[in-house]
Amino acid sequence: MTNFQLSTYNFQLPATFFIETYGCQMNASDSEVVAAIMQNAGFTIAGDIREADILFINTCAVRDNAEQRVWGRLDFFRQLKQRRPSVITGVLGCMAERLKETLLENGTVDLVAGPDAYRSLPQLVREAESGQKGINTLLSREETYADISPVRMDKNGVTAFVSIMRGCNNMCAYCVVPYTRGPERSRPADSILAEVRGLLEKGYKEVTLLGQNVNSYAWKNTDDPSKTIDFAKLLELVALEDPALRVRFSTSHPKDMNNAVLYTIAMYPNICNHIHLPVQSGSTRLLQVMNRGYWRESYLERIARIREIIPGCAISTDIIAGFCSETDDDHAQTLSLLREVAFDAAYMFKYSERPNTKAARQFSDDVPDGIKTRRLMEIIALQNRLSLESNRRDVGKTFEVLAEGPSKRSPGDLAGRTPHNKMVVFPKAHCKAGDRVSVKITACSSATLTGVMI
Ligand code: SAH
Ligand code: SF4
Ligand code: F3S
């Protein structure tokens, strides 16, 4: 990593930075890389946003409301800057990549850096400090930040994200991610394993391997290109690092979820029995319009194989309501698929047209907003019932829970997740964050389980 000449900064060193993060887990993981790059260049993390010299906002562009939230925060940054004009503000992440220099037209923003440009942040800060607006939104075919040791900002010291690949080549018609994150590239397996080992040494108990489509992970051994490490193999190598380390991964693409991965999950008890498998729609016709590369029947076949190879595996999904040309019949098929699969959990969204995507260029956003909302409400109501039923089936059972920290709602209690990724709240007793405990489930809501240690 380049260490920039600190003497050229006018800051009264150590200048401090604060990062606010929006969007998916990949963004949370990237903020840790940003923190590392900034720290290596001599900056320190500010404890309070109001005291920071540099304000970064790591943004999401996946739906319009994600961007609106960022504009709201930039208003707040403007107020902070009015009070302290020396403050430097930087927009990072997917919205930076999408909107590029237009962000600088908003007087509040001093620098813009896309997801592959974080190594240049110290330089961009220096330019901004000297009064120039700095921008770097170059996307890369190679950048994986493999050599950078992320600064863990989760603070629980128990669970950590490990990025295994970047970008996406899938071009789902509705999705902005391939444009904001660039082409898919896998991170060298040895650097992933080294990061996992480092986490184990620091006492971490769980890792989540991250990528937009982890199932297409592929790393060719540079010494022996005939040997490719695919996702099933990588998962196995991570699981073998320590049988006590819990291993999760996200996100899987249904078209790439092969049986080898399922057998690996079944074989290693420390790989959590939970798969997030976004289906988006239950209608084959609409899945084709979305360019998802699978159809209803093949998705259901994957679900059947998951349940056969990993009995009891929890499955969650993502759904989009009201995509271009969606009819009442398509929507009814989504509802029927939800019922048929009985997902344990789901993230559900109203379709939001993103500029320059295939859908924006070629299709009409023709489902009226009122109908999108009604369909989304029906999907949410049904899934809430299904989530509640899934949770009720767990009442009376005992699960191994990894305590992550105090419960947000009742700080006297601890919260942690089951291998199935369900949040459990239970009385603390003598137990602390990082402990693996057996918890008997005594009650539930559609979102959370409650229980007692046994
Ligand atoms: N790579 C992951 C998901 C990335 S985005 C995957 O392929 O599954 C997370 C979720 O946001 C998607 O699964 C989808 O359900 C939703 N999403 C993406 N673009 C959207 C859009 N334009 N409008 C509404 N929801 C969208
Ligand atoms: Fe977007 Fe599709 Fe890539 Fe997921 S797989 S990030 S939904 S383009
Ligand atoms: Fe959002 Fe970018 Fe993630 S658009 S969902 S932060 S990849």
CSV table of C-alpha atoms and ligand atoms in Angstrom, one decimal:
chain,number,residue,atom,x,y,z
A,1,MET,CA,0.0,0.0,0.0
A,2,THR,CA,1.2,3.5,-0.8
A,3,ASN,CA,1.8,5.7,2.1
A,4,PHE,CA,1.2,9.3,1.1
A,5,GLN,CA,3.5,12.0,2.4
A,6,LEU,CA,1.7,13.2,5.4
A,7,SER,CA,3.8,16.4,5.6
A,8,THR,CA,1.9,17.8,2.6
A,9,TYR,CA,-1.4,17.8,4.5
A,10,ASN,CA,-2.3,21.1,6.1
A,11,PHE,CA,-4.3,19.2,8.7
A,12,GLN,CA,-3.2,19.5,12.3
A,13,LEU,CA,-2.4,15.8,12.4
A,14,PRO,CA,-3.8,13.5,13.4
A,15,ALA,CA,-6.8,14.4,11.2
A,16,THR,CA,-9.9,12.3,12.0
A,17,PHE,CA,-12.5,10.7,9.7
A,18,PHE,CA,-15.9,9.4,10.2
A,19,ILE,CA,-17.7,6.9,7.9
A,20,GLU,CA,-21.4,6.5,7.7
A,21,THR,CA,-22.4,3.4,5.7
A,22,TYR,CA,-25.6,2.6,3.8
A,23,GLY,CA,-26.6,-0.4,1.6
A,24,CYS,CA,-25.6,-4.0,1.7
A,25,GLN,CA,-23.1,-6.0,3.6
A,26,MET,CA,-20.5,-5.5,0.8
A,27,ASN,CA,-20.6,-1.8,1.6
A,28,ALA,CA,-20.2,-2.4,5.3
A,29,SER,CA,-17.2,-4.6,4.5
A,30,ASP,CA,-15.8,-1.9,2.1
A,31,SER,CA,-16.1,0.8,4.8
A,32,GLU,CA,-13.6,-1.4,6.8
A,33,VAL,CA,-11.2,-1.3,3.9
A,34,VAL,CA,-11.6,2.4,3.6
A,35,ALA,CA,-10.9,2.8,7.4
A,36,ALA,CA,-7.7,0.7,6.9
A,37,ILE,CA,-6.5,2.7,3.9
A,38,MET,CA,-7.1,6.0,5.8
A,39,GLN,CA,-5.4,4.7,9.0
A,40,ASN,CA,-2.4,3.5,7.0
A,41,ALA,CA,-2.1,7.0,5.6
A,42,GLY,CA,-2.0,8.4,9.1
A,43,PHE,CA,-5.6,9.5,9.7
A,44,THR,CA,-7.6,8.3,12.8
A,45,ILE,CA,-11.2,7.3,13.3
A,46,ALA,CA,-13.3,10.0,15.0
A,47,GLY,CA,-15.5,8.9,17.8
A,48,ASP,CA,-18.2,11.5,17.0
A,49,ILE,CA,-19.4,12.7,13.6
A,50,ARG,CA,-19.5,16.3,14.9
A,51,GLU,CA,-15.8,16.3,15.7
A,52,ALA,CA,-14.5,14.6,12.5
A,53,ASP,CA,-12.3,16.5,10.0
A,54,ILE,CA,-13.4,14.3,7.2
A,55,LEU,CA,-16.9,12.9,6.7
A,56,PHE,CA,-17.4,10.0,4.4
A,57,ILE,CA,-20.7,8.6,3.4
A,58,ASN,CA,-20.6,5.1,1.8
A,59,THR,CA,-23.7,5.0,-0.4
A,60,CYS,CA,-26.1,2.6,-2.0
A,61,ALA,CA,-27.9,3.2,-5.4
A,62,VAL,CA,-30.0,0.0,-5.6
A,63,ARG,CA,-33.3,1.8,-5.2
A,64,ASP,CA,-34.3,5.4,-5.4
A,65,ASN,CA,-35.2,5.5,-1.7
A,66,ALA,CA,-31.7,4.4,-0.8
A,67,GLU,CA,-30.4,7.5,-2.7
A,68,GLN,CA,-33.0,9.8,-1.1
A,69,ARG,CA,-31.7,8.8,2.3
A,70,VAL,CA,-28.2,9.8,1.3
A,71,TRP,CA,-29.4,13.2,0.0
A,72,GLY,CA,-31.0,13.7,3.4
A,73,ARG,CA,-27.7,12.9,5.2
A,74,LEU,CA,-25.8,15.2,2.8
A,75,ASP,CA,-28.1,18.0,4.0
A,76,PHE,CA,-27.0,17.3,7.5
A,77,PHE,CA,-23.3,17.2,6.4
A,78,ARG,CA,-23.9,20.7,4.9
A,79,GLN,CA,-25.1,22.0,8.3
A,80,LEU,CA,-22.0,20.5,9.9
A,81,LYS,CA,-19.8,22.1,7.3
A,82,GLN,CA,-21.5,25.5,7.8
A,83,ARG,CA,-20.4,25.3,11.4
A,84,ARG,CA,-16.9,24.1,10.6
A,85,PRO,CA,-16.0,25.1,7.0
A,86,SER,CA,-12.7,23.1,7.1
A,87,VAL,CA,-14.6,19.8,7.2
A,88,ILE,CA,-14.1,17.7,4.1
A,89,THR,CA,-17.0,15.6,2.8
A,90,GLY,CA,-16.7,12.6,0.5
A,91,VAL,CA,-19.3,10.5,-1.2
A,92,LEU,CA,-18.1,6.9,-1.6
A,93,GLY,CA,-19.7,3.7,-2.9
A,94,CYS,CA,-22.4,2.9,-5.4
A,95,MET,CA,-24.1,6.3,-5.7
A,96,ALA,CA,-20.6,7.9,-6.2
A,97,GLU,CA,-20.0,5.5,-9.0
A,98,ARG,CA,-23.5,6.2,-10.5
A,99,LEU,CA,-23.6,10.0,-10.3
A,100,LYS,CA,-19.9,10.8,-10.6
A,101,GLU,CA,-19.0,14.5,-10.9
A,102,THR,CA,-22.7,15.6,-10.8
A,103,LEU,CA,-22.3,15.0,-7.0
A,104,LEU,CA,-19.7,17.8,-6.9
A,105,GLU,CA,-22.4,20.2,-8.2
A,106,ASN,CA,-24.0,19.9,-4.8
A,107,GLY,CA,-21.9,22.4,-3.0
A,108,THR,CA,-21.5,20.1,0.1
A,109,VAL,CA,-19.5,17.4,-1.6
A,110,ASP,CA,-15.7,17.8,-1.8
A,111,LEU,CA,-14.7,14.4,-3.2
A,112,VAL,CA,-16.2,11.4,-4.9
A,113,ALA,CA,-14.7,7.9,-4.9
A,114,GLY,CA,-16.2,4.8,-6.5
A,115,PRO,CA,-15.9,1.3,-5.0
A,116,ASP,CA,-12.7,0.5,-6.8
A,117,ALA,CA,-11.0,3.8,-6.1
A,118,TYR,CA,-10.5,3.6,-2.3
A,119,ARG,CA,-6.7,3.4,-2.5
A,120,SER,CA,-6.7,6.9,-3.9
A,121,LEU,CA,-8.7,8.3,-0.9
A,122,PRO,CA,-5.8,9.9,0.9
A,123,GLN,CA,-4.8,11.6,-2.3
A,124,LEU,CA,-8.3,12.8,-3.0
A,125,VAL,CA,-8.5,14.1,0.6
A,126,ARG,CA,-5.2,16.0,0.0
A,127,GLU,CA,-6.6,17.5,-3.2
A,128,ALA,CA,-9.8,18.5,-1.5
A,129,GLU,CA,-7.9,20.0,1.3
A,130,SER,CA,-6.0,22.2,-1.1
A,131,GLY,CA,-9.3,23.5,-2.5
A,132,GLN,CA,-9.6,21.2,-5.5
A,133,LYS,CA,-12.6,18.9,-5.8
A,134,GLY,CA,-11.3,15.3,-6.1
A,135,ILE,CA,-12.9,12.5,-8.0
A,136,ASN,CA,-12.0,8.9,-8.9
A,137,THR,CA,-14.7,6.6,-10.2
A,138,LEU,CA,-12.6,4.3,-12.3
A,139,LEU,CA,-13.8,0.7,-12.2
A,140,SER,CA,-11.3,-2.1,-12.2
A,141,ARG,CA,-11.0,-5.6,-13.5
A,142,GLU,CA,-8.5,-6.6,-10.8
A,143,GLU,CA,-9.0,-4.6,-7.6
A,144,THR,CA,-10.0,-6.9,-4.7
A,145,TYR,CA,-8.2,-5.0,-1.9
A,146,ALA,CA,-6.7,-8.4,-1.2
A,147,ASP,CA,-3.6,-7.1,0.6
A,148,ILE,CA,-5.6,-4.7,2.9
A,149,SER,CA,-6.4,-5.8,6.3
A,150,PRO,CA,-9.9,-4.3,7.1
A,151,VAL,CA,-10.3,-2.3,10.3
A,152,ARG,CA,-13.2,-4.1,12.0
A,153,MET,CA,-15.8,-1.4,12.9
A,154,ASP,CA,-18.5,-3.8,14.0
A,155,LYS,CA,-17.1,-3.7,17.5
A,156,ASN,CA,-18.8,-6.9,18.7
A,157,GLY,CA,-15.5,-8.7,18.0
A,158,VAL,CA,-17.5,-11.9,17.4
A,159,THR,CA,-18.8,-11.9,13.8
A,160,ALA,CA,-16.9,-10.5,10.8
A,161,PHE,CA,-17.5,-10.0,7.0
A,162,VAL,CA,-14.9,-11.3,4.6
A,163,SER,CA,-15.2,-10.1,1.1
A,164,ILE,CA,-14.3,-13.0,-1.4
A,165,MET,CA,-15.2,-11.3,-4.7
A,166,ARG,CA,-16.3,-8.0,-6.1
A,167,GLY,CA,-18.6,-6.8,-8.9
A,168,CYS,CA,-21.2,-8.7,-10.8
A,169,ASN,CA,-21.5,-10.0,-14.4
A,170,ASN,CA,-25.1,-11.0,-14.3
A,171,MET,CA,-27.0,-8.1,-15.7
A,172,CYS,CA,-30.3,-8.7,-14.1
A,173,ALA,CA,-32.5,-6.2,-16.1
A,174,TYR,CA,-33.6,-4.1,-13.0
A,175,CYS,CA,-30.2,-4.0,-11.3
A,176,VAL,CA,-27.7,-1.1,-11.0
A,177,VAL,CA,-25.0,-3.1,-9.2
A,178,PRO,CA,-23.1,-4.3,-12.3
A,179,TYR,CA,-22.7,-0.6,-13.3
A,180,THR,CA,-21.7,0.6,-9.9
A,181,ARG,CA,-19.5,-2.3,-8.9
A,182,GLY,CA,-18.0,-3.2,-12.2
A,183,PRO,CA,-17.1,-6.7,-13.6
A,184,GLU,CA,-17.0,-9.7,-11.4
A,185,ARG,CA,-13.6,-10.7,-10.0
A,186,SER,CA,-12.6,-13.2,-7.3
A,187,ARG,CA,-10.1,-12.5,-4.6
A,188,PRO,CA,-7.1,-14.8,-4.2
A,189,ALA,CA,-8.0,-17.7,-2.0
A,190,ASP,CA,-4.8,-17.5,0.0
A,191,SER,CA,-5.6,-13.9,1.0
A,192,ILE,CA,-9.1,-14.9,2.1
A,193,LEU,CA,-7.7,-17.7,4.2
A,194,ALA,CA,-5.1,-15.4,5.7
A,195,GLU,CA,-7.8,-12.9,6.7
A,196,VAL,CA,-9.9,-15.7,8.3
A,197,ARG,CA,-6.8,-16.9,10.3
A,198,GLY,CA,-6.2,-13.3,11.4
A,199,LEU,CA,-9.8,-13.1,12.6
A,200,LEU,CA,-9.5,-16.4,14.5
A,201,GLU,CA,-6.4,-15.0,16.2
A,202,LYS,CA,-8.3,-12.0,17.3
A,203,GLY,CA,-11.0,-14.2,18.8
A,204,TYR,CA,-13.7,-13.9,16.2
A,205,LYS,CA,-16.2,-16.8,16.2
A,206,GLU,CA,-18.1,-16.3,12.9
A,207,VAL,CA,-17.3,-15.2,9.4
A,208,THR,CA,-19.6,-14.3,6.5
A,209,LEU,CA,-18.1,-14.7,3.1
A,210,LEU,CA,-19.4,-12.0,0.9
A,211,GLY,CA,-20.0,-11.4,-2.8
A,212,GLN,CA,-22.9,-10.4,-5.1
A,213,ASN,CA,-22.9,-13.9,-6.4
A,214,VAL,CA,-20.6,-16.1,-4.2
A,215,ASN,CA,-21.5,-19.3,-6.1
A,216,SER,CA,-19.5,-18.0,-9.2
A,217,TYR,CA,-16.3,-17.6,-7.1
A,218,ALA,CA,-13.4,-19.0,-9.0
A,219,TRP,CA,-9.7,-18.5,-8.3
A,220,LYS,CA,-7.1,-19.9,-10.6
A,221,ASN,CA,-3.9,-20.9,-8.8
A,222,THR,CA,-1.2,-18.8,-10.4
A,223,ASP,CA,1.4,-21.5,-9.9
A,224,ASP,CA,-0.8,-24.2,-11.4
A,225,PRO,CA,-3.6,-22.7,-13.5
A,226,SER,CA,-5.1,-26.2,-14.0
A,227,LYS,CA,-6.3,-26.0,-10.4
A,228,THR,CA,-9.3,-23.7,-9.9
A,229,ILE,CA,-10.7,-23.1,-6.4
A,230,ASP,CA,-14.4,-22.9,-6.8
A,231,PHE,CA,-16.9,-21.7,-4.2
A,232,ALA,CA,-17.5,-25.3,-2.8
A,233,LYS,CA,-13.8,-25.7,-2.3
A,234,LEU,CA,-13.3,-22.3,-0.8
A,235,LEU,CA,-16.1,-22.9,1.6
A,236,GLU,CA,-14.5,-26.2,2.6
A,237,LEU,CA,-11.1,-24.5,3.1
A,238,VAL,CA,-12.6,-21.8,5.3
A,239,ALA,CA,-14.6,-24.4,7.3
A,240,LEU,CA,-11.4,-26.4,7.9
A,241,GLU,CA,-9.5,-23.5,9.3
A,242,ASP,CA,-11.2,-24.2,12.7
A,243,PRO,CA,-14.1,-26.5,13.4
A,244,ALA,CA,-15.3,-24.0,16.0
A,245,LEU,CA,-15.5,-21.2,13.5
A,246,ARG,CA,-19.0,-20.6,12.2
A,247,VAL,CA,-19.1,-20.0,8.5
A,248,ARG,CA,-21.8,-18.1,6.6
A,249,PHE,CA,-22.0,-16.8,3.1
A,250,SER,CA,-24.1,-14.4,1.0
A,251,THR,CA,-25.5,-14.0,-1.6
A,252,SER,CA,-26.2,-17.1,-3.7
A,253,HIS,CA,-27.6,-16.9,-7.2
A,254,PRO,CA,-30.1,-19.7,-7.9
A,255,LYS,CA,-28.7,-20.3,-11.4
A,256,ASP,CA,-25.3,-21.0,-9.9
A,257,MET,CA,-26.2,-22.9,-6.7
A,258,ASN,CA,-24.8,-26.3,-7.5
A,259,ASN,CA,-25.0,-29.5,-5.5
A,260,ALA,CA,-21.2,-29.5,-4.7
A,261,VAL,CA,-21.9,-26.4,-2.5
A,262,LEU,CA,-24.8,-28.2,-0.9
A,263,TYR,CA,-22.8,-31.3,-0.1
A,264,THR,CA,-20.0,-29.2,1.4
A,265,ILE,CA,-22.5,-27.4,3.7
A,266,ALA,CA,-23.9,-30.8,4.7
A,267,MET,CA,-20.5,-32.2,5.4
A,268,TYR,CA,-19.1,-29.5,7.7
A,269,PRO,CA,-21.1,-28.9,10.9
A,270,ASN,CA,-19.6,-25.4,11.3
A,271,ILE,CA,-21.0,-24.2,8.0
A,272,CYS,CA,-24.4,-22.7,9.0
A,273,ASN,CA,-27.5,-24.3,7.6
A,274,HIS,CA,-28.9,-21.2,6.0
A,275,ILE,CA,-29.0,-20.2,2.4
A,276,HIS,CA,-30.1,-16.8,1.1
A,277,LEU,CA,-31.4,-17.5,-2.3
A,278,PRO,CA,-33.1,-14.5,-3.9
A,279,VAL,CA,-35.9,-15.6,-6.2
A,280,GLN,CA,-37.3,-12.1,-7.1
A,281,SER,CA,-40.5,-13.4,-8.7
A,282,GLY,CA,-42.5,-16.6,-8.8
A,283,SER,CA,-43.4,-16.2,-12.5
A,284,THR,CA,-41.2,-17.8,-15.1
A,285,ARG,CA,-42.3,-15.2,-17.7
A,286,LEU,CA,-41.2,-12.4,-15.4
A,287,LEU,CA,-38.0,-14.1,-14.4
A,288,GLN,CA,-37.1,-14.2,-18.1
A,289,VAL,CA,-37.9,-10.5,-18.5
A,290,MET,CA,-35.7,-9.9,-15.5
A,291,ASN,CA,-32.9,-11.9,-17.2
A,292,ARG,CA,-32.4,-14.1,-14.1
A,293,GLY,CA,-31.2,-17.2,-15.9
A,294,TYR,CA,-33.6,-19.7,-14.1
A,295,TRP,CA,-37.3,-20.2,-14.0
A,296,ARG,CA,-39.9,-21.1,-11.4
A,297,GLU,CA,-39.5,-24.9,-11.9
A,298,SER,CA,-35.8,-24.9,-11.8
A,299,TYR,CA,-35.8,-22.6,-8.7
A,300,LEU,CA,-38.2,-25.1,-7.0
A,301,GLU,CA,-35.9,-28.0,-8.0
A,302,ARG,CA,-33.0,-26.2,-6.2
A,303,ILE,CA,-35.1,-25.8,-3.1
A,304,ALA,CA,-36.0,-29.5,-3.2
A,305,ARG,CA,-32.3,-30.4,-3.5
A,306,ILE,CA,-31.4,-28.1,-0.6
A,307,ARG,CA,-34.0,-29.8,1.6
A,308,GLU,CA,-32.9,-33.2,0.5
A,309,ILE,CA,-29.1,-32.7,1.0
A,310,ILE,CA,-29.3,-30.4,4.0
A,311,PRO,CA,-32.5,-31.4,6.0
A,312,GLY,CA,-33.8,-28.5,8.0
A,313,CYS,CA,-31.8,-25.9,6.1
A,314,ALA,CA,-33.2,-22.4,6.6
A,315,ILE,CA,-33.9,-20.6,3.3
A,316,SER,CA,-34.4,-16.9,2.9
A,317,THR,CA,-35.1,-14.8,-0.2
A,318,ASP,CA,-35.5,-11.4,-1.9
A,319,ILE,CA,-38.7,-10.4,-3.8
A,320,ILE,CA,-39.3,-7.5,-6.1
A,321,ALA,CA,-43.0,-6.4,-6.5
A,322,GLY,CA,-44.2,-4.6,-9.5
A,323,PHE,CA,-41.4,-5.1,-12.0
A,324,CYS,CA,-42.1,-4.0,-15.6
A,325,SER,CA,-45.1,-5.8,-17.2
A,326,GLU,CA,-46.0,-7.7,-14.0
A,327,THR,CA,-49.6,-8.8,-14.2
A,328,ASP,CA,-52.0,-9.9,-11.5
A,329,ASP,CA,-51.3,-13.5,-12.6
A,330,ASP,CA,-47.5,-13.0,-12.2
A,331,HIS,CA,-48.0,-11.5,-8.8
A,332,ALA,CA,-50.3,-14.5,-7.8
A,333,GLN,CA,-47.5,-16.8,-8.9
A,334,THR,CA,-45.1,-15.0,-6.6
A,335,LEU,CA,-47.5,-15.4,-3.7
A,336,SER,CA,-48.0,-19.1,-4.5
A,337,LEU,CA,-44.2,-19.6,-4.7
A,338,LEU,CA,-43.8,-18.0,-1.3
A,339,ARG,CA,-46.4,-20.4,0.1
A,340,GLU,CA,-44.9,-23.4,-1.6
A,341,VAL,CA,-41.4,-22.8,-0.4
A,342,ALA,CA,-42.4,-21.4,3.0
A,343,PHE,CA,-39.3,-19.2,3.3
A,344,ASP,CA,-38.0,-18.6,6.8
A,345,ALA,CA,-37.4,-14.9,6.0
A,346,ALA,CA,-37.5,-12.5,3.1
A,347,TYR,CA,-36.5,-9.0,2.1
A,348,MET,CA,-39.2,-7.5,0.0
A,349,PHE,CA,-39.0,-4.5,-2.3
A,350,LYS,CA,-41.1,-2.4,-4.6
A,351,TYR,CA,-39.5,-2.2,-8.0
A,352,SER,CA,-37.6,1.1,-8.4
A,353,GLU,CA,-36.4,2.0,-11.9
A,354,ARG,CA,-32.6,2.6,-12.0
A,355,PRO,CA,-31.3,4.9,-14.8
A,356,ASN,CA,-29.3,3.1,-17.6
A,357,THR,CA,-30.2,-0.4,-16.6
A,358,LYS,CA,-31.7,-2.7,-19.3
A,359,ALA,CA,-35.1,-2.3,-17.8
A,360,ALA,CA,-34.9,1.5,-17.9
A,361,ARG,CA,-33.6,1.5,-21.4
A,362,GLN,CA,-35.9,-1.1,-22.9
A,363,PHE,CA,-39.0,-1.6,-20.8
A,364,SER,CA,-41.7,0.6,-19.5
A,365,ASP,CA,-42.1,1.0,-15.7
A,366,ASP,CA,-45.8,0.3,-16.3
A,367,VAL,CA,-47.1,-1.0,-13.0
A,368,PRO,CA,-48.8,2.0,-11.4
A,369,ASP,CA,-47.3,2.9,-8.0
A,370,GLY,CA,-50.6,2.1,-6.2
A,371,ILE,CA,-50.6,-1.4,-7.6
A,372,LYS,CA,-46.9,-2.0,-6.7
A,373,THR,CA,-47.7,-0.9,-3.2
A,374,ARG,CA,-50.7,-3.2,-2.9
A,375,ARG,CA,-48.8,-6.1,-4.2
A,376,LEU,CA,-45.9,-5.5,-1.9
A,377,MET,CA,-48.2,-5.2,1.1
A,378,GLU,CA,-49.8,-8.6,0.1
A,379,ILE,CA,-46.3,-10.1,-0.2
A,380,ILE,CA,-45.2,-8.7,3.2
A,381,ALA,CA,-48.4,-9.8,4.9
A,382,LEU,CA,-48.0,-13.4,3.6
A,383,GLN,CA,-44.3,-13.6,4.4
A,384,ASN,CA,-44.9,-12.3,7.9
A,385,ARG,CA,-47.3,-15.2,8.5
A,386,LEU,CA,-44.8,-17.6,7.0
A,387,SER,CA,-42.0,-16.2,9.1
A,388,LEU,CA,-44.1,-16.5,12.2
A,389,GLU,CA,-45.0,-20.1,11.4
A,390,SER,CA,-41.4,-20.9,10.8
A,391,ASN,CA,-40.5,-19.4,14.2
A,392,ARG,CA,-43.3,-21.2,15.9
A,393,ARG,CA,-41.9,-24.5,14.7
A,394,ASP,CA,-38.8,-23.6,16.6
A,395,VAL,CA,-40.5,-23.1,20.0
A,396,GLY,CA,-39.6,-25.9,22.3
A,397,LYS,CA,-36.4,-26.7,20.3
A,398,THR,CA,-32.9,-26.1,21.5
A,399,PHE,CA,-30.3,-24.3,19.3
A,400,GLU,CA,-26.7,-23.4,19.5
A,401,VAL,CA,-26.7,-19.6,19.7
A,402,LEU,CA,-23.6,-17.5,19.2
A,403,ALA,CA,-24.0,-14.5,21.6
A,404,GLU,CA,-23.2,-11.3,19.7
A,405,GLY,CA,-23.9,-8.7,22.3
A,406,PRO,CA,-26.6,-7.0,24.3
A,407,SER,CA,-30.1,-7.1,22.8
A,408,LYS,CA,-31.1,-3.7,21.2
A,409,ARG,CA,-34.6,-3.8,22.7
A,410,SER,CA,-33.7,-5.1,26.1
A,411,PRO,CA,-30.0,-4.3,26.9
A,412,GLY,CA,-30.1,-6.5,30.0
A,413,ASP,CA,-30.5,-9.6,27.7
A,414,LEU,CA,-28.1,-11.0,25.1
A,415,ALA,CA,-28.8,-11.4,21.4
A,416,GLY,CA,-27.3,-13.9,19.0
A,417,ARG,CA,-28.2,-16.0,16.0
A,418,THR,CA,-29.0,-19.7,15.5
A,419,PRO,CA,-27.2,-21.4,12.7
A,420,HIS,CA,-30.4,-20.8,10.8
A,421,ASN,CA,-29.8,-17.1,11.0
A,422,LYS,CA,-32.6,-16.4,13.4
A,423,MET,CA,-32.1,-13.8,16.1
A,424,VAL,CA,-32.6,-15.1,19.6
A,425,VAL,CA,-32.9,-12.9,22.7
A,426,PHE,CA,-32.2,-14.6,26.1
A,427,PRO,CA,-31.3,-13.7,29.7
A,428,LYS,CA,-27.6,-12.9,30.1
A,429,ALA,CA,-26.9,-14.9,33.2
A,430,HIS,CA,-23.1,-15.6,33.3
A,431,CYS,CA,-22.7,-15.6,29.6
A,432,LYS,CA,-21.0,-12.9,27.4
A,433,ALA,CA,-20.6,-11.9,23.7
A,434,GLY,CA,-18.6,-14.6,21.9
A,435,ASP,CA,-20.0,-17.5,23.9
A,436,ARG,CA,-21.7,-20.4,22.1
A,437,VAL,CA,-24.6,-21.4,24.2
A,438,SER,CA,-27.5,-23.8,24.0
A,439,VAL,CA,-30.8,-21.9,24.1
A,440,LYS,CA,-34.2,-23.4,24.4
A,441,ILE,CA,-36.8,-21.4,22.5
A,442,THR,CA,-39.8,-20.5,24.7
A,443,ALA,CA,-41.6,-17.9,22.6
A,444,CYS,CA,-41.4,-16.0,19.3
A,445,SER,CA,-42.6,-13.1,17.1
A,446,SER,CA,-42.4,-13.1,13.3
A,447,ALA,CA,-38.9,-11.5,13.6
A,448,THR,CA,-37.3,-12.8,16.8
A,449,LEU,CA,-37.1,-15.9,19.0
A,450,THR,CA,-36.8,-15.7,22.8
A,451,GLY,CA,-35.4,-18.4,25.0
A,452,VAL,CA,-33.5,-19.5,28.0
A,453,MET,CA,-30.0,-21.0,28.3
A,454,ILE,CA,-29.9,-24.7,29.2
B,1,SAH,N1,-26.5,-9.9,-5.7
B,1,SAH,C1,-27.7,-10.2,-5.0
B,1,SAH,C2,-28.5,-9.0,-4.7
B,1,SAH,C3,-28.1,-7.6,-4.7
B,1,SAH,S1,-29.2,-6.3,-4.5
B,1,SAH,C4,-28.5,-11.1,-5.8
B,1,SAH,O1,-28.3,-11.3,-7.0
B,1,SAH,O2,-29.4,-11.7,-5.3
B,1,SAH,C5,-30.3,-6.9,-3.3
B,1,SAH,C6,-31.7,-7.0,-3.7
B,1,SAH,O3,-32.2,-5.8,-4.0
B,1,SAH,C7,-32.0,-7.9,-4.9
B,1,SAH,O4,-32.0,-9.2,-4.6
B,1,SAH,C8,-33.3,-7.4,-5.3
B,1,SAH,O5,-34.4,-8.1,-4.7
B,1,SAH,C9,-33.3,-6.0,-4.9
B,1,SAH,N2,-33.2,-5.0,-6.0
B,1,SAH,C10,-32.2,-4.9,-6.8
B,1,SAH,N3,-32.5,-3.9,-7.7
B,1,SAH,C11,-33.7,-3.4,-7.5
B,1,SAH,C12,-34.6,-2.4,-8.0
B,1,SAH,N4,-34.2,-1.8,-9.1
B,1,SAH,N5,-35.8,-2.2,-7.5
B,1,SAH,C13,-36.2,-2.9,-6.4
B,1,SAH,N6,-35.4,-3.9,-5.8
B,1,SAH,C14,-34.2,-4.1,-6.3
B,2,SF4,FE1,-27.8,-7.3,-9.3
B,2,SF4,FE2,-28.4,-9.6,-10.5
B,2,SF4,FE3,-25.9,-9.0,-10.0
B,2,SF4,FE4,-27.5,-9.6,-8.0
B,2,SF4,S1,-26.9,-11.0,-9.6
B,2,SF4,S2,-26.1,-7.9,-8.1
B,2,SF4,S3,-29.5,-8.8,-8.6
B,2,SF4,S4,-27.3,-8.0,-11.4
B,3,F3S,FE1,-26.4,-0.9,-2.7
B,3,F3S,FE2,-24.2,-1.1,-4.0
B,3,F3S,FE3,-24.8,-2.9,-2.2
B,3,F3S,S1,-26.1,-0.5,-4.8
B,3,F3S,S2,-27.0,-3.0,-2.3
B,3,F3S,S3,-24.5,-0.8,-1.8
B,3,F3S,S4,-23.7,-3.2,-4.1
